[in-house]
Short mmCIF file of C-alpha atoms and ligand atoms in Angstrom, two decimals:
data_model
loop_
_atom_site.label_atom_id
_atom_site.label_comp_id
_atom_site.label_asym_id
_atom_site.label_seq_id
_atom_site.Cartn_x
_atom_site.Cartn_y
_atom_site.Cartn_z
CA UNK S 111 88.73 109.84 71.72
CA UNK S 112 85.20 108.66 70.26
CA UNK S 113 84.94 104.87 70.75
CA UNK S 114 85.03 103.20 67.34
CA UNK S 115 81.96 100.79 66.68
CA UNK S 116 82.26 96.77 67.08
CA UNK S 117 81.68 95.02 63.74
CA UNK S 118 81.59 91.79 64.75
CA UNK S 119 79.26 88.72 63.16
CA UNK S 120 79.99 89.85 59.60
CA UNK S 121 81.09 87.42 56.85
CA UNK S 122 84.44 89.12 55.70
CA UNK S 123 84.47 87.31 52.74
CA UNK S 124 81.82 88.72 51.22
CA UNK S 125 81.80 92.20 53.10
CA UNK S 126 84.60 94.86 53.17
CA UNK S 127 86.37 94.44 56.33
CA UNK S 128 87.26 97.96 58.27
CA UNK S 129 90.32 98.80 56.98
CA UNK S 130 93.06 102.25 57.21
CA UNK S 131 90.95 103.95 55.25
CA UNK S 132 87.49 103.07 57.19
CA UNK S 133 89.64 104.44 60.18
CA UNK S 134 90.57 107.46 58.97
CA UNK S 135 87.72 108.17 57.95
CA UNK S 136 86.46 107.87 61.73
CA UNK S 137 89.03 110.30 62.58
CA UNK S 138 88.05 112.80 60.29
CA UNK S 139 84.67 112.80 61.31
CA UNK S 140 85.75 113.46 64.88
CA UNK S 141 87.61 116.19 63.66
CA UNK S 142 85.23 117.47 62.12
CA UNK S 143 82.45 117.03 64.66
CA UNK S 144 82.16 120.55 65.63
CA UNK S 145 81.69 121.57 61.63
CA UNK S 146 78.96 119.04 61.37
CA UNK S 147 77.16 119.71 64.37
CA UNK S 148 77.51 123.30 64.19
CA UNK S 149 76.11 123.12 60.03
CA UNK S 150 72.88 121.44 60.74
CA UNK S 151 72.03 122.39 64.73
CA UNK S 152 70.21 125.54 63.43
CA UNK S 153 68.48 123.68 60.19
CA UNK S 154 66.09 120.61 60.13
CA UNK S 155 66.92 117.17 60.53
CA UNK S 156 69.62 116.16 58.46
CA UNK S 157 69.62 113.49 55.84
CA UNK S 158 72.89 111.50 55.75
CA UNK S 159 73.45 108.83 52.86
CA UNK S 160 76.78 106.73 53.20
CA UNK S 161 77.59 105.15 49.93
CA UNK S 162 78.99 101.59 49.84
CA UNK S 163 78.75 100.67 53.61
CA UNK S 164 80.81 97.38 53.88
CA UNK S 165 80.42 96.61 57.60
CA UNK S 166 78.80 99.65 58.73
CA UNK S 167 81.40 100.83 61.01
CA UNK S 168 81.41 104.64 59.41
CA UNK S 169 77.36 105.26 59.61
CA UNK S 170 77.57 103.74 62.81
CA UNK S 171 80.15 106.14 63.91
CA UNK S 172 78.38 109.11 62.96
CA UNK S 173 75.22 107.77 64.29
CA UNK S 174 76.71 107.09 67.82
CA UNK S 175 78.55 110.17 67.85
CA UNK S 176 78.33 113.17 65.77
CA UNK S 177 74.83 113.44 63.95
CA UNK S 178 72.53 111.67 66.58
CA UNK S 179 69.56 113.02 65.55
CA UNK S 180 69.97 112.47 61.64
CA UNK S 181 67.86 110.18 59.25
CA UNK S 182 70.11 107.94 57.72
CA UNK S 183 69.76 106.48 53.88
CA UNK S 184 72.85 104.26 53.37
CA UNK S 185 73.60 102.24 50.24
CA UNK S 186 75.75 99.64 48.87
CA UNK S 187 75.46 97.26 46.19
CA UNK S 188 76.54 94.62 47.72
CA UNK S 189 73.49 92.62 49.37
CA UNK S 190 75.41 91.82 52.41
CA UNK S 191 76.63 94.68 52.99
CA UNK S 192 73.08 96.04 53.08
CA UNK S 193 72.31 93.58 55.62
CA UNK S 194 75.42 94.47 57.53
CA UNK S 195 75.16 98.17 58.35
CA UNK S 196 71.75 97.43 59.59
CA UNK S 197 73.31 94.48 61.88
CA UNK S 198 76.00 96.62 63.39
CA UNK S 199 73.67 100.02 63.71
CA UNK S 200 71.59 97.40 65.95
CA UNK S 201 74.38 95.98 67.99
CA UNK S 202 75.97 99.17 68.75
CA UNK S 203 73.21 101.83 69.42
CA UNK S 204 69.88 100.06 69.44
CA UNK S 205 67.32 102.99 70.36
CA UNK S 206 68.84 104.77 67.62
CA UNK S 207 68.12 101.79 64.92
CA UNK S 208 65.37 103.00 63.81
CA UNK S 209 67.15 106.39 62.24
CA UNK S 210 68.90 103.77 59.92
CA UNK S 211 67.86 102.39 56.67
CA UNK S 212 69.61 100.15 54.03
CA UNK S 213 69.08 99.99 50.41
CA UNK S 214 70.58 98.08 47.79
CA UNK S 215 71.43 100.30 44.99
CA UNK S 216 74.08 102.01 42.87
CA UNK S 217 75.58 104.50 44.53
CA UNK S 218 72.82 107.10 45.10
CA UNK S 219 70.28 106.00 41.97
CA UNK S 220 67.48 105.12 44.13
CA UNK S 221 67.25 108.50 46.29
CA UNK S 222 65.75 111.71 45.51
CA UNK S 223 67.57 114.74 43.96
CA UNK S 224 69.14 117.56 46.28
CA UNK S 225 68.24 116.35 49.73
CA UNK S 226 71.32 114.50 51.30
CA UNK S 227 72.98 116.67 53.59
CA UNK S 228 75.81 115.15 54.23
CA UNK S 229 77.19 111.96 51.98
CA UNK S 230 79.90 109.99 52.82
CA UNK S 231 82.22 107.80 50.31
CA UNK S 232 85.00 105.42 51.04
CA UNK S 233 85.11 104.16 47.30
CA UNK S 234 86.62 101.39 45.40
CA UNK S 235 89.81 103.25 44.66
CA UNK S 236 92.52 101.08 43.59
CA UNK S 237 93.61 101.39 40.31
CA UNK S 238 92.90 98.05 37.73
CA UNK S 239 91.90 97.39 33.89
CA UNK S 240 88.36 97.77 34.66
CA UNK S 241 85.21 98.06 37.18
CA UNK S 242 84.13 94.55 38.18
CA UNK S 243 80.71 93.23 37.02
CA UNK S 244 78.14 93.26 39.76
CA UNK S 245 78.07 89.31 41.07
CA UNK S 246 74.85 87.47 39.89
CA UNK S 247 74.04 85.94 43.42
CA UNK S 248 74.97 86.92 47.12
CA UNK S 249 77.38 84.42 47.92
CA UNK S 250 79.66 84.97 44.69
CA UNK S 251 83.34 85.79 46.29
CA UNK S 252 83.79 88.73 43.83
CA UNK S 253 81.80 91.02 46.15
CA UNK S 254 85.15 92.36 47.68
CA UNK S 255 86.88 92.86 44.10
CA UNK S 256 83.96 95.36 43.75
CA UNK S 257 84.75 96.93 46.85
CA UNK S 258 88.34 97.51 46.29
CA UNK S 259 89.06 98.24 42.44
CA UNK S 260 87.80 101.54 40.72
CA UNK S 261 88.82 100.87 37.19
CA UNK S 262 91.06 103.45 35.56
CA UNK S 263 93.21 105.43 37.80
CA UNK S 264 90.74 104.03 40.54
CA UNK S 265 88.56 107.31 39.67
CA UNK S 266 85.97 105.36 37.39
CA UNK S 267 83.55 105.00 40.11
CA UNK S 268 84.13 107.82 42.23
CA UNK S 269 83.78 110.29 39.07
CA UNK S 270 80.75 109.26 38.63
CA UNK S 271 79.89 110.23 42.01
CA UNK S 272 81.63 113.48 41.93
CA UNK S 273 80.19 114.40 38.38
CA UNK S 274 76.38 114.05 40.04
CA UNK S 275 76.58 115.89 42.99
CA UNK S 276 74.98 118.95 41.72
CA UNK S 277 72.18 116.51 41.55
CA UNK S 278 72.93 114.50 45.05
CA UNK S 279 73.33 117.06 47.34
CA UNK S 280 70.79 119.51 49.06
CA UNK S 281 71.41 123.74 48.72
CA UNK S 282 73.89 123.59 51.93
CA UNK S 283 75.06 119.72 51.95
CA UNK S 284 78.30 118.67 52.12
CA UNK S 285 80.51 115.48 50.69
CA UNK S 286 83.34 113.56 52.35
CA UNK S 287 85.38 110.75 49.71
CA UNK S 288 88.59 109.47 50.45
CA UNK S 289 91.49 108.96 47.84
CA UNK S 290 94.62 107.15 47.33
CA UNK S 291 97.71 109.20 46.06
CA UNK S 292 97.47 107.32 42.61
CA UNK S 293 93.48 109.11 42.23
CA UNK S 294 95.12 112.29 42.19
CA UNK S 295 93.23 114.34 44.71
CA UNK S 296 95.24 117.67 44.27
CA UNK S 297 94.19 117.51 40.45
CA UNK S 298 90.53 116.02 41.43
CA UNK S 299 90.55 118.73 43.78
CA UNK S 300 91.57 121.53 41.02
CA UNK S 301 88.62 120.65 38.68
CA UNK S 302 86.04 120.60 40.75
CA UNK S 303 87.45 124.29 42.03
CA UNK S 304 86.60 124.93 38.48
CA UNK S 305 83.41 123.75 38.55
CA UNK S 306 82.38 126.13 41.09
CA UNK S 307 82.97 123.67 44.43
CA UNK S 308 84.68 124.74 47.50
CA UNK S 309 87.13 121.53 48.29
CA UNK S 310 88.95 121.47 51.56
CA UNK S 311 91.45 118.99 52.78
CA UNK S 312 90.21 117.34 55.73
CA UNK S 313 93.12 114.82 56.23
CA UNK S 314 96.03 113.57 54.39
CA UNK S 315 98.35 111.06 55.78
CA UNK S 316 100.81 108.04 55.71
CA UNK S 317 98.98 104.36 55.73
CA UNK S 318 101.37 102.09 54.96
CA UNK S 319 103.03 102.42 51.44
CA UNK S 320 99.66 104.61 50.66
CA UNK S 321 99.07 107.94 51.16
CA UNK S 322 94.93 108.46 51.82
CA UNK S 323 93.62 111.70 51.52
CA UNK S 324 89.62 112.71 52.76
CA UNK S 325 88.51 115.97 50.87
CA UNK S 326 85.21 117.56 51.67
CA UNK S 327 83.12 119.11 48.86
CA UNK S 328 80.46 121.83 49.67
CA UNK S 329 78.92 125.08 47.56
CA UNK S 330 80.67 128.03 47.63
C1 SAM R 548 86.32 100.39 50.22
S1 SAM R 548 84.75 99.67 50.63
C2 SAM R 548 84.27 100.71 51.99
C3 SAM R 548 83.38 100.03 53.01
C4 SAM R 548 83.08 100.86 54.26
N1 SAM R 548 82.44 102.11 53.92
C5 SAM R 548 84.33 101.13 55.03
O1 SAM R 548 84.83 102.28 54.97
O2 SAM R 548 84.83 100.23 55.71
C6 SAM R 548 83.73 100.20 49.26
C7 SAM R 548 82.26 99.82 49.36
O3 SAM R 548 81.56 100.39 48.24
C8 SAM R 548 80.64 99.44 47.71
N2 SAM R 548 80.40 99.80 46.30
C9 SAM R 548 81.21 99.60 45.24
N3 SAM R 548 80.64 100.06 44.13
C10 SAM R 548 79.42 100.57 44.50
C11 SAM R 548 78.34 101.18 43.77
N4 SAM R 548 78.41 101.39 42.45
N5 SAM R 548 77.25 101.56 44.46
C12 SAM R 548 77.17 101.36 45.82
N6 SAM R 548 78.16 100.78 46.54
C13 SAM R 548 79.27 100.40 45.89
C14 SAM R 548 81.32 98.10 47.92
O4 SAM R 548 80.41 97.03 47.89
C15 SAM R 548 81.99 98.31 49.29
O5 SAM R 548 81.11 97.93 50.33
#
């Protein structure tokens, strides 16, 4: 078993605080370890972009553990958050911080076209009336209502993501986003079969009253 970062120092109540989901998506990366490695040992150096950090407890992880030798470009839009991947990259594998940067940004807007390898998204997936407005300053409290709640069927952001990554993704890159029985991934995964994708279940379980499900989305 992989040892699973410390994320400590962080102001929970403006940052997303590791939750079920940021856990399994640590076990599905250690499941998956050998897939990753075995993808980008023979290529270059890959480029790994985590959208919407929180804490930093999932770069981290595959820093420490599964892509070592990766650049990292990881996003949120959340100031703090920004600041807080870079705080717990630093605490937990400091000759490795400098692999590691932070931007502020929506989702991926910021980073070229076609050359993340790998992208990682545990999204705002709860169901609600609508997307939250972006907070005006850093210390507003509503940075964790835009962490949690993805507007209609909790797929509003998360579509967005899914409907660019033609555009996000390099020739042989591959996407990991995690979904809540109420997204429906079995029909999510069913149209982007259509659209040409390969989609593979990575994990599906039992978190409570929630069922979480990680899919991974690559070229055929
Ligand atoms: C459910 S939390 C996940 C945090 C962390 N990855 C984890 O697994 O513990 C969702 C994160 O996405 C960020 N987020 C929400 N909308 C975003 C957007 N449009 N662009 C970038 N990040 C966003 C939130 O600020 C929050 O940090």
């Amino acid at each position: 078993m992989l040892s699973t970062p410390i994320t400590k120092d962080i102001d929970y109540d403006k940052v997303y605080e590791p939750s079920e989901d940021s856990f399994y998506l640590l076990d599905c990366f250690e499941q998956e370890r050998d897939y990753l490695e075995t993808k980008f040992k023979k290529n270059k150096v890959p480029i790994i972009t985590e959208i919407g950090t929180g804490s930093g407890i999932l770069t981290t992880f595959l820093l420490q553990h599964i892509l070592k030798d990766g650049i990292y470009i990881a996003t949120d839009v959340n100031p703090n958050a920004c600041k807080s991947v870079l705080q717990t990259v630093r605490n937990n594998c400091p000759t490795q911080a400098h692999l590691v940067d932070s931007s502020q940004m929506d989702l991926t807007s910021a980073i070229r076209s076609n050359i993340i390898d790998t992208l990682i998204f545990n999204p705002p997936y709860v169901p609600a009336s609508e997307v939250p407005d972006i907070p005006v300053t850093d210390e507003d409290s509503k940075w964790l209502d835009l962490a949690l709640l993805g507007g209609e069927d909790g797929m509003i952001v998360t579509w967005k993501v899914l409907n660019n990554l033609e555009r996000i993704l390099s020739t042989d890159g591959v996407a990991y986003i995690l979904f809540c029985a109420r997204n429906n991934p079995d029909k999510v995964a069913n149209e982007m079969t259509d659209r040409g994708w390969k989609v593979d279940v990575v994990i599906s379980k039992k978190a409570g009253w929630e069922v979480l499900t990680i899919l991974r989305f690559s070229r055929l």
